[in-house]
PDB file of C-alpha atoms in Angstrom:
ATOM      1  CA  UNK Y  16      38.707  37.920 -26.955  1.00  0.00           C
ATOM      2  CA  UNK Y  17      36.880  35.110 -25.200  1.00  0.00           C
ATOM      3  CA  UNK Y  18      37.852  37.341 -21.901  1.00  0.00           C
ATOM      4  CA  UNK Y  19      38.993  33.891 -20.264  1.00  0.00           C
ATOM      5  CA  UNK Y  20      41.688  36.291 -18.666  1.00  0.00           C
ATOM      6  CA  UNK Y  21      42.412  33.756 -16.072  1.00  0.00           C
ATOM      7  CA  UNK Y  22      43.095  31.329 -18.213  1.00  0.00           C
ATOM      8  CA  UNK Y  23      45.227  33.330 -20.468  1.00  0.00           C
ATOM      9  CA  UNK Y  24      47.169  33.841 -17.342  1.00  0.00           C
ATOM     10  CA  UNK Y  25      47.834  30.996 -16.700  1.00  0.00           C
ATOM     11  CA  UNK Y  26      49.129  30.063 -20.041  1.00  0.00           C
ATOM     12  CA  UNK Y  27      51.171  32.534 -20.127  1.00  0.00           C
ATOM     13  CA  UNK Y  28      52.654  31.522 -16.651  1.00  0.00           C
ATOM     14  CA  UNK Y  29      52.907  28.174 -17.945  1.00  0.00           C
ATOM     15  CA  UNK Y  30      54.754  29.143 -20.722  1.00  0.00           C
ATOM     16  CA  UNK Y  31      57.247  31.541 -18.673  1.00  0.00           C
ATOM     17  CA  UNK Y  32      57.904  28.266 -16.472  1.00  0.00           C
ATOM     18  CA  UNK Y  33      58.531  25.920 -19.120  1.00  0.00           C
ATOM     19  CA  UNK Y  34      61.113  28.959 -21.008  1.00  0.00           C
ATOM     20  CA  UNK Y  35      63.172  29.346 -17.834  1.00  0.00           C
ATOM     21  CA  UNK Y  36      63.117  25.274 -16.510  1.00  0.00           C
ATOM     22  CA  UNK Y  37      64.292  24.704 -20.012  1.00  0.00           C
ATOM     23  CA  UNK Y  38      66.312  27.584 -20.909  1.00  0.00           C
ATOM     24  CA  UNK Y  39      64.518  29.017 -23.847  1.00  0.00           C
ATOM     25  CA  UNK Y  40      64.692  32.389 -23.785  1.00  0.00           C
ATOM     26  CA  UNK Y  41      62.952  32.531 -27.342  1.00  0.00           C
ATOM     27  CA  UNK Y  42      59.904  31.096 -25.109  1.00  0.00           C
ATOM     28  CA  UNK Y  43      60.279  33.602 -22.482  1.00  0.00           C
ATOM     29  CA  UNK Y  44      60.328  36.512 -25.173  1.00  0.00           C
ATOM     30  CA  UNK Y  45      56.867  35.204 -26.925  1.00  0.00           C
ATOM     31  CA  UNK Y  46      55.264  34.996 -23.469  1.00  0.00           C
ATOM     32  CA  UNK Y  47      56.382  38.832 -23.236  1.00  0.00           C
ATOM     33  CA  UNK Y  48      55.272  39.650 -26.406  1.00  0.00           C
ATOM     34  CA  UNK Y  49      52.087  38.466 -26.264  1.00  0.00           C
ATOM     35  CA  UNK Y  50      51.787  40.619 -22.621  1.00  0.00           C
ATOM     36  CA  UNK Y  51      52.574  43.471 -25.091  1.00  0.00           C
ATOM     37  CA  UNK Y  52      50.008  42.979 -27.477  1.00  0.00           C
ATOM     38  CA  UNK Y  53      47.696  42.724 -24.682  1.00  0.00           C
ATOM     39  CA  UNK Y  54      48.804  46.201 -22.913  1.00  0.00           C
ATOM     40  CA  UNK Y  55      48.656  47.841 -26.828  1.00  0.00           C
ATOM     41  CA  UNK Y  56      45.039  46.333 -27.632  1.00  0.00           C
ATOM     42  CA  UNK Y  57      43.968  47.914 -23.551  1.00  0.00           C
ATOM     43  CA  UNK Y  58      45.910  51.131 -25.111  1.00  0.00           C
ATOM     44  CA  UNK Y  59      48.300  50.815 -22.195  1.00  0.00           C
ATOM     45  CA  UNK Y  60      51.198  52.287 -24.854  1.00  0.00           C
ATOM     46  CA  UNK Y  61      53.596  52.674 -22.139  1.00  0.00           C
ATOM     47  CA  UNK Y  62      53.349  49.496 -20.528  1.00  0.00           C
ATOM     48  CA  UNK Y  63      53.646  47.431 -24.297  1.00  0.00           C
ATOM     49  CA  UNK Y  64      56.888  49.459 -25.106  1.00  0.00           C
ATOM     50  CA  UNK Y  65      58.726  48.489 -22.081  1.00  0.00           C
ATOM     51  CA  UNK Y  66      57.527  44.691 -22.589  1.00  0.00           C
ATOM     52  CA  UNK Y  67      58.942  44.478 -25.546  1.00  0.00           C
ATOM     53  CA  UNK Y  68      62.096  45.956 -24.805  1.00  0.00           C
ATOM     54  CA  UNK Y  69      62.675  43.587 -22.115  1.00  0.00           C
ATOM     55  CA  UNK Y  70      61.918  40.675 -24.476  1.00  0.00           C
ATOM     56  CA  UNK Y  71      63.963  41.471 -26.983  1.00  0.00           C
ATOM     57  CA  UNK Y  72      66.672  41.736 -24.960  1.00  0.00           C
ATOM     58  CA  UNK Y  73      65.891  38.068 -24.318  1.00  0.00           C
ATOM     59  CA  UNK Y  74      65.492  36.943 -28.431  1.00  0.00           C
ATOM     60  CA  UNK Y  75      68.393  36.389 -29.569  1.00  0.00           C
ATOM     61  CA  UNK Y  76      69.182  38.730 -32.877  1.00  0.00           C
ATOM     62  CA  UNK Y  77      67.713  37.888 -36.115  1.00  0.00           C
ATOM     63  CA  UNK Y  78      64.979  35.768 -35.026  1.00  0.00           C
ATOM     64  CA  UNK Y  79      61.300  35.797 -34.969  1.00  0.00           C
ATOM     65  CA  UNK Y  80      60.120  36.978 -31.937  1.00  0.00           C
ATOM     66  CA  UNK Y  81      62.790  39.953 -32.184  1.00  0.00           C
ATOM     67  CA  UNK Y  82      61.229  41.232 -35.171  1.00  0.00           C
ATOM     68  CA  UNK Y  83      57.928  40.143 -33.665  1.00  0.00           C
ATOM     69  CA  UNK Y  84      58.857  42.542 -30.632  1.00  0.00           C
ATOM     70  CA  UNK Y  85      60.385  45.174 -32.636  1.00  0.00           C
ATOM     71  CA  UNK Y  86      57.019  45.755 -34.485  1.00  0.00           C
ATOM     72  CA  UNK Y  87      55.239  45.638 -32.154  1.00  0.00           C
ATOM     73  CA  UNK Y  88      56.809  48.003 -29.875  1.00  0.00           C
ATOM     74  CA  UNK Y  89      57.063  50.485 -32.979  1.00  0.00           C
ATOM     75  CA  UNK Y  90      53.411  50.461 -32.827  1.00  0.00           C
ATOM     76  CA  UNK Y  91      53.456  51.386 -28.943  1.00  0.00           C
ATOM     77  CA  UNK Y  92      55.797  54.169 -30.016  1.00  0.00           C
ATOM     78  CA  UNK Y  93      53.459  55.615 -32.828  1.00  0.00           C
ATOM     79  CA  UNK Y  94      50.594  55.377 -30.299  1.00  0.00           C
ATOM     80  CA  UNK Y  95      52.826  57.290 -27.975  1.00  0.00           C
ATOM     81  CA  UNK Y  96      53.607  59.741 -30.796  1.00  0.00           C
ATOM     82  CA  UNK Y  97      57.610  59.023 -30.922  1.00  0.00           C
ATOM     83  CA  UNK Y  98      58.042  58.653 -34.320  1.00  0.00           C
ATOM     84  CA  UNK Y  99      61.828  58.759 -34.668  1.00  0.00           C
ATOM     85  CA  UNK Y 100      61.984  55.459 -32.390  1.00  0.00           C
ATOM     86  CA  UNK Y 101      59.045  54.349 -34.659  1.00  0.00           C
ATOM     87  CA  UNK Y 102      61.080  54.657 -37.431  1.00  0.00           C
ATOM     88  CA  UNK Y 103      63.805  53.056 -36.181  1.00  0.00           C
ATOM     89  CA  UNK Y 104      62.424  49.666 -34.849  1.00  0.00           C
ATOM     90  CA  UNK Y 105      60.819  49.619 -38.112  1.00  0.00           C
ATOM     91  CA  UNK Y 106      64.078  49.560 -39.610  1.00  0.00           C
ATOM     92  CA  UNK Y 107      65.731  47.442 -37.197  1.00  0.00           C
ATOM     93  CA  UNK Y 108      62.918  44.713 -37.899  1.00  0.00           C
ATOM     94  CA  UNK Y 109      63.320  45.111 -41.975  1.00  0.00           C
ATOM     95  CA  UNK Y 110      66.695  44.292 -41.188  1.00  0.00           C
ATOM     96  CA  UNK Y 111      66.850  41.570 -39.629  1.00  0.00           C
ATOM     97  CA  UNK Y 112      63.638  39.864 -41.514  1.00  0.00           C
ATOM     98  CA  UNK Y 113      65.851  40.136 -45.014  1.00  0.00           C
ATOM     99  CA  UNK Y 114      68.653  38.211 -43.183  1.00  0.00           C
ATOM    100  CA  UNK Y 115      66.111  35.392 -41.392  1.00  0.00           C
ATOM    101  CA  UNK Y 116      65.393  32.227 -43.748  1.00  0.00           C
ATOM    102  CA  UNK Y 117      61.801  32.220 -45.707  1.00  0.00           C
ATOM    103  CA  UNK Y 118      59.381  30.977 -42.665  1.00  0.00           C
ATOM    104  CA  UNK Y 119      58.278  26.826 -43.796  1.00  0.00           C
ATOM    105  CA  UNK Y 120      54.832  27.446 -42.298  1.00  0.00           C
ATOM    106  CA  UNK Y 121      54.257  31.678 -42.523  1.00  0.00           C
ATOM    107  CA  UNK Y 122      50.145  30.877 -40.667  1.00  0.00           C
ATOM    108  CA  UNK Y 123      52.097  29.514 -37.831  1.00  0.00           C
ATOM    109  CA  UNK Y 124      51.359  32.598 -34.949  1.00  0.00           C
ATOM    110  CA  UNK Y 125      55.558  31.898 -33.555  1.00  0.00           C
ATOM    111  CA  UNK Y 126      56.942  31.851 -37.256  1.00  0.00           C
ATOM    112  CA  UNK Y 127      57.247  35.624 -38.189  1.00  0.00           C
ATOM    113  CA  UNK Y 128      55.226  35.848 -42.005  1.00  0.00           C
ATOM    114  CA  UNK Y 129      57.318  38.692 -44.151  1.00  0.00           C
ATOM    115  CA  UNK Y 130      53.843  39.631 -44.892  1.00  0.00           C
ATOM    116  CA  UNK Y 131      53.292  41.095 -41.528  1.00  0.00           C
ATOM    117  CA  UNK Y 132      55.932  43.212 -42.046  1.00  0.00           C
ATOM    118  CA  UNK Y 133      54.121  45.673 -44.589  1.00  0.00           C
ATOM    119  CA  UNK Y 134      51.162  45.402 -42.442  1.00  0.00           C
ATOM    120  CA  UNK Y 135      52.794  46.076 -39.118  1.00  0.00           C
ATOM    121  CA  UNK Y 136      54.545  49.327 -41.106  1.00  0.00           C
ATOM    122  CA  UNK Y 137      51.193  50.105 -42.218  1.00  0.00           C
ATOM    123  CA  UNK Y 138      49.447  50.199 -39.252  1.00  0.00           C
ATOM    124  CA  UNK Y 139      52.773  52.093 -37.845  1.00  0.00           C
ATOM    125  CA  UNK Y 140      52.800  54.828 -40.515  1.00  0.00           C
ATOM    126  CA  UNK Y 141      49.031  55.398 -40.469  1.00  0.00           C
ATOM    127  CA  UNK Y 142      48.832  55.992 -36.578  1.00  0.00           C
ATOM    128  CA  UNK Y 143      51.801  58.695 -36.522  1.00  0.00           C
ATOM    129  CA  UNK Y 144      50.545  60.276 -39.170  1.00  0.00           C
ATOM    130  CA  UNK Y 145      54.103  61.381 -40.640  1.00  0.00           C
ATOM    131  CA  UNK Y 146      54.106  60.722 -43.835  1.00  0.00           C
ATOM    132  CA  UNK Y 147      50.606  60.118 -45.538  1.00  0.00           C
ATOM    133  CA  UNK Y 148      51.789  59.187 -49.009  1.00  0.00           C
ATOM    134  CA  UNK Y 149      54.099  56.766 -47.712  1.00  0.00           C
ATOM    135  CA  UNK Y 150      51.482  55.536 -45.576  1.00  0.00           C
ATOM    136  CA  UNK Y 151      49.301  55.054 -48.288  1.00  0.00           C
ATOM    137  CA  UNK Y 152      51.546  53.035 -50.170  1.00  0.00           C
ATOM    138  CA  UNK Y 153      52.079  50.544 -47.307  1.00  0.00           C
ATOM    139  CA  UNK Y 154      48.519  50.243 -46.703  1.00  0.00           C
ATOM    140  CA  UNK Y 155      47.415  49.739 -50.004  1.00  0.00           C
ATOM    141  CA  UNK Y 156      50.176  47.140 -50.300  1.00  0.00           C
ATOM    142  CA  UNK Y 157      48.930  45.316 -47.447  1.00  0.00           C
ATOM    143  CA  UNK Y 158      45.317  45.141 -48.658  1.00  0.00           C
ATOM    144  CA  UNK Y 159      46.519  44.238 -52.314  1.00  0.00           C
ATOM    145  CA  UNK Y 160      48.473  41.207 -50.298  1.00  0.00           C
ATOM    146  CA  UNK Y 161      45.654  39.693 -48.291  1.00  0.00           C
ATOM    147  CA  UNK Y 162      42.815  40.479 -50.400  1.00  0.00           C
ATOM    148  CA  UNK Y 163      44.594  38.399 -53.016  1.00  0.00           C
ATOM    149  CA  UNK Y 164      44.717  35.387 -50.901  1.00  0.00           C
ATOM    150  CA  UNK Y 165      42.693  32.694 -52.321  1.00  0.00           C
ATOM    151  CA  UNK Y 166      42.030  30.494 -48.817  1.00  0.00           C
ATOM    152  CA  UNK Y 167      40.269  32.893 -47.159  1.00  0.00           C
ATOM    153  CA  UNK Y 168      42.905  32.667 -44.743  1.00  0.00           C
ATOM    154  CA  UNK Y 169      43.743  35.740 -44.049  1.00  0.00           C
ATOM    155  CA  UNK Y 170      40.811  37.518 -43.541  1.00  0.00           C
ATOM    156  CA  UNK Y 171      41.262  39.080 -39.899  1.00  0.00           C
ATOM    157  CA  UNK Y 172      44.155  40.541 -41.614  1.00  0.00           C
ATOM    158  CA  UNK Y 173      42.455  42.024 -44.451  1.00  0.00           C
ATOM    159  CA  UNK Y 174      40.077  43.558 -42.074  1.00  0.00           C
ATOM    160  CA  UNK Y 175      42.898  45.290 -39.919  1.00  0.00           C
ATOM    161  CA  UNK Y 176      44.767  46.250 -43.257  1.00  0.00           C
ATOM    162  CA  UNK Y 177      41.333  48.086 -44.727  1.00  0.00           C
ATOM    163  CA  UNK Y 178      41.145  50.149 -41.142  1.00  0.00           C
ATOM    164  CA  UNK Y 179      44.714  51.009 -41.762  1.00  0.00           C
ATOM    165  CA  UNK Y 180      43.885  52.165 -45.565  1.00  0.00           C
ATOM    166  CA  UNK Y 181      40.914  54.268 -44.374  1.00  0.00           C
ATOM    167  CA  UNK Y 182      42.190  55.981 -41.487  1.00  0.00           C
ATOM    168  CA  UNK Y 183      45.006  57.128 -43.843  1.00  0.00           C
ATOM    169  CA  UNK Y 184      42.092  58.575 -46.533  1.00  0.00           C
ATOM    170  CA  UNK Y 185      39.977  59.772 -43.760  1.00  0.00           C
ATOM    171  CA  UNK Y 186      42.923  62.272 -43.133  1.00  0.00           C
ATOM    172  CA  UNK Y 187      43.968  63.532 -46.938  1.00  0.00           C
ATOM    173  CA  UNK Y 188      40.245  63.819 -47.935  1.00  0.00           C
ATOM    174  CA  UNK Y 189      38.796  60.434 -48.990  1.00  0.00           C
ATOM    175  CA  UNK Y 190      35.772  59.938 -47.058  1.00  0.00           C
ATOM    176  CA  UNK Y 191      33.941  57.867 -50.095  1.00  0.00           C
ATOM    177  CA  UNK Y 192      36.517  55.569 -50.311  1.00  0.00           C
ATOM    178  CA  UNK Y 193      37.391  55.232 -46.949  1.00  0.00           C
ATOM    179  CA  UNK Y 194      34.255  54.623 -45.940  1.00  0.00           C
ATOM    180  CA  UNK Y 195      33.642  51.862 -48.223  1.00  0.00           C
ATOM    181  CA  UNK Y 196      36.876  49.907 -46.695  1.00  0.00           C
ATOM    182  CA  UNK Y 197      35.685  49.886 -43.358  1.00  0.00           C
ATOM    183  CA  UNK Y 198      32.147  48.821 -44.444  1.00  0.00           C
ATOM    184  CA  UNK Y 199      34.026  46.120 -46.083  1.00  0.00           C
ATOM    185  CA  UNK Y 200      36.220  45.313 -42.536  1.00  0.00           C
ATOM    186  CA  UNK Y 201      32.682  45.656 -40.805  1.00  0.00           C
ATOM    187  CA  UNK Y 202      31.650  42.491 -43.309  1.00  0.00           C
ATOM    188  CA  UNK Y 203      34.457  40.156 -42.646  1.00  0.00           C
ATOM    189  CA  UNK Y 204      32.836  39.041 -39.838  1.00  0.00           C
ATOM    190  CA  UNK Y 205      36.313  38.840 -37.858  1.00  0.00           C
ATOM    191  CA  UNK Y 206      36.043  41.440 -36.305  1.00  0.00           C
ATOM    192  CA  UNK Y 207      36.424  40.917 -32.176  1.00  0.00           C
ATOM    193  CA  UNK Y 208      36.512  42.909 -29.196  1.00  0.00           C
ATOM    194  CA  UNK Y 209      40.502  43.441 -29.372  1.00  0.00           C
ATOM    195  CA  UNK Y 210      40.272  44.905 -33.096  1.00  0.00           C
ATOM    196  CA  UNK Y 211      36.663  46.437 -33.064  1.00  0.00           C
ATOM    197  CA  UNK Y 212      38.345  49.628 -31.001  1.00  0.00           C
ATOM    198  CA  UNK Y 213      40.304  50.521 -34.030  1.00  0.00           C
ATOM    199  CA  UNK Y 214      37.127  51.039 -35.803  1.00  0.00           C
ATOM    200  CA  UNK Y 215      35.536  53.056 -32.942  1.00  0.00           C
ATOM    201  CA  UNK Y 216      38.612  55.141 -34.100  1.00  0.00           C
ATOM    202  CA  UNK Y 217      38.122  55.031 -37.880  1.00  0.00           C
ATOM    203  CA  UNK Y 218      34.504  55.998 -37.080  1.00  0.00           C
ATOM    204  CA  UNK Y 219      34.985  58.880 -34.426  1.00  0.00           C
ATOM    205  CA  UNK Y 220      37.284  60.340 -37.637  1.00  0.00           C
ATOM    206  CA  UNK Y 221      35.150  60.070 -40.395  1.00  0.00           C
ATOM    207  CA  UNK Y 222      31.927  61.603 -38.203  1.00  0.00           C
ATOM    208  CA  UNK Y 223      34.014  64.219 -36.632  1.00  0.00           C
ATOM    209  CA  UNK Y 224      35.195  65.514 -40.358  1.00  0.00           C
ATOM    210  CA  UNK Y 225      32.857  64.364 -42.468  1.00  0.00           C
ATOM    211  CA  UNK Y 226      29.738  64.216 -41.009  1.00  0.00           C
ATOM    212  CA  UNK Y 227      27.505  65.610 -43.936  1.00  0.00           C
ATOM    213  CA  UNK Y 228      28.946  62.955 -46.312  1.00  0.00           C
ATOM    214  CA  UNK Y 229      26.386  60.198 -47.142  1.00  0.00           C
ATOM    215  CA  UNK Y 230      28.785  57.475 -46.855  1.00  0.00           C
ATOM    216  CA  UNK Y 231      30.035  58.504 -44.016  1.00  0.00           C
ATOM    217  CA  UNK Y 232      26.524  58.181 -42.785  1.00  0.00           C
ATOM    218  CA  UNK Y 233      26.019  55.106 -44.159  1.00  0.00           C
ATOM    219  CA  UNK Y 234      29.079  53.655 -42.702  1.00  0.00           C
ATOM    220  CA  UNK Y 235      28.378  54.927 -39.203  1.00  0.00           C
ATOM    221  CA  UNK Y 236      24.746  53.884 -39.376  1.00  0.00           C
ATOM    222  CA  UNK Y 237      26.104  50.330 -40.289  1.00  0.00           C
ATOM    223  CA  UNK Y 238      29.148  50.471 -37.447  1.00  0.00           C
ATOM    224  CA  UNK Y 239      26.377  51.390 -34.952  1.00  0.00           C
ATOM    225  CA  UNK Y 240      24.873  48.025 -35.610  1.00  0.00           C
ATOM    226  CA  UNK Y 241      27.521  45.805 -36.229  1.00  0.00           C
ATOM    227  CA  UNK Y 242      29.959  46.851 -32.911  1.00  0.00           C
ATOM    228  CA  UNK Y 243      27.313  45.116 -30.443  1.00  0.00           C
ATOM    229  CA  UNK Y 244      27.372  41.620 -31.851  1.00  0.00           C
ATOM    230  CA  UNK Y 245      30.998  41.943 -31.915  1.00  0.00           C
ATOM    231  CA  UNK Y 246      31.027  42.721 -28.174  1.00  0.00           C
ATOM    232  CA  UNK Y 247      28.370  40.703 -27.361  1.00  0.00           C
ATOM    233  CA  UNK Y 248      29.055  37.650 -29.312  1.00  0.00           C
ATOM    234  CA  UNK Y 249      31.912  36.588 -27.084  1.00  0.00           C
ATOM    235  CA  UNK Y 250      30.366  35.979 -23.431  1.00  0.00           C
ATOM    236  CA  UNK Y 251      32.514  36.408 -20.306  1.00  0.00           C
ATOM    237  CA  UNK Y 252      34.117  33.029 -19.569  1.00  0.00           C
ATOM    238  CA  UNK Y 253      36.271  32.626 -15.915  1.00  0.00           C
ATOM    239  CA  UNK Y 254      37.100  36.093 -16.184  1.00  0.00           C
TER     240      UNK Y 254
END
C-alpha cells in the first residue's frame, strides 16, 4: 500500500532465507502466503491459487498459516469461479480451526483470529455468488462481529465486511441498504489502494443496476470523491 515494492521484496526474501537456514517451514509458508495475497489484491487469481497450494504443502496440518492459506486460496477459487474447490477449502479450514487452540494474541497478523474465518467465508460466498441467503448470513455475521468491537480495532475489517454485505444486497435487490454500507466503508477512513478495488466493484454494480436509485447516486457521487485520496494519499516510495 505504501508501493515500497522493493522493499517488500526484500522482506519477503529475507524471510524465505531465514525459514530455510533455520528450517521453518511455517516461515516459508507465511512468506508464500503473503505472495498470494499480493497476486489476489493485483487480481492475478491464478497465480494466488497455486501459491497457496505450494505453501500449504509446506504448513504443517492444523496450524495457522494452513488455514491462513486455505482461505485464502478459496478466495482465488471464487474469483476464478470454481466453487466446488471453494467450498471445499472452506471446509478444510473450518476444520482444522475447531481443532487449533484459542489464538493468545488473535491482532497478531501470524496468529490465525477465528474471527477471520466468517469473514474470509463471507467474502468467499459473496464473490461466487452461489448461495445468496447463505451469503447473507455470513456477511451480516461478520459486520455484527467487528462493528461490535469497542477498540476501534478492527476497523479495516469492518470496512471489507460492509463491501462484502453490499455486494450480496446489490444482487437480491437492496440498493438502499447496500448503498448505505459502502458509504459507511467509504467513512472508515481505512480504506487503501489494495482494498479500494473492491469498491470500484461494489460501485460498477450498484450503477450498472441501479442507476436511477438516489442512493445509489449518492453513494457513487461520494465514491467518486473519496477513491482519489485513497490512491493518492500513499506516494510512491522505492518502487
Amino acid at each position: 500500500d505504501l508501493h515500497r515494492r522493493r522493499a517488500a521484496a526484500t522482506n519477503l526474501d529475507a524471510a524465505r532465507t531465514i525459514g530455510r537456514e533455520l528450517d521453518r517451514p511455517d516461515l516459508l509458508a507465511w512468506a508464500i502466503e503473503i505472495e498470494a495475497w499480493q497476486a489476489l489484491t493485483n487480481h492475478r487469481y491464478d497465480e494466488a491459487a497455486a501459491l497457496c497450494r505450494t505453501g500449504r504443502e509446506l504448513a504443517a496440518a492444523d496450524t495457522s498459516p494452513h488455514v491462513q492459506l486455505a482461505v485464502q486460496e478459496a478466495r482465488a477459487a471464487a474469483r476464478l469461479g470454481l466453487g466446488r474447490a471453494a467450498h471445499r477449502l472452506l471446509d478444510e479450514a473450518t476444520g482444522a480451526l475447531g481443532r487449533m487452540p484459542a489464538p493468545d494474541h488473535p491482532e497478531h497478523h501470524f496468529e490465525f483470529d477465528p474471527r477471520k474465518m466468517v469473514a474470509y467465508t463471507a467474502t468467499t460466498l459473496a464473490w461466487l455468488g452461489d448461495n445468496p441467503a447463505l451469503a447473507e448470513e455470513y456477511a451480516r455475521q461478520a459486520v455484527a462481529q467487528y462493528d461490535g468491537a469497542s477498540d476501534g480495532r478492527w476497523l479495516r475489517r469492518l470496512a471489507t465486511a460492509r463491501v462484502d454485505l453490499a455486494l450480496v444486497l446489490t444482487r437480491i435487490g437492496e440498493p438502499a441498504e447496500a448503498s448505505h454500507l459502502g458509504a459507511q466503508a467509504l467513512e472508515t477512513g481505512r480504506l487503501v489502494p489494495s482494498n479500494i478495488w473492491r469498491v470500484d466493484e461494489l460501485d460498477h454494480e450498484l450503477t450498472s443496476r441501479y442507476q436511477r436509485v438516489g442512493e445509489v447516486t449518492d453513494f457513487h457521487a461520494r465514491y467518486i470523491e473519496t477513491r482519489p485520496r485513497v490512491l493518492g494519499a500513499l506516494r510512491p516510495g522505492d518502487g
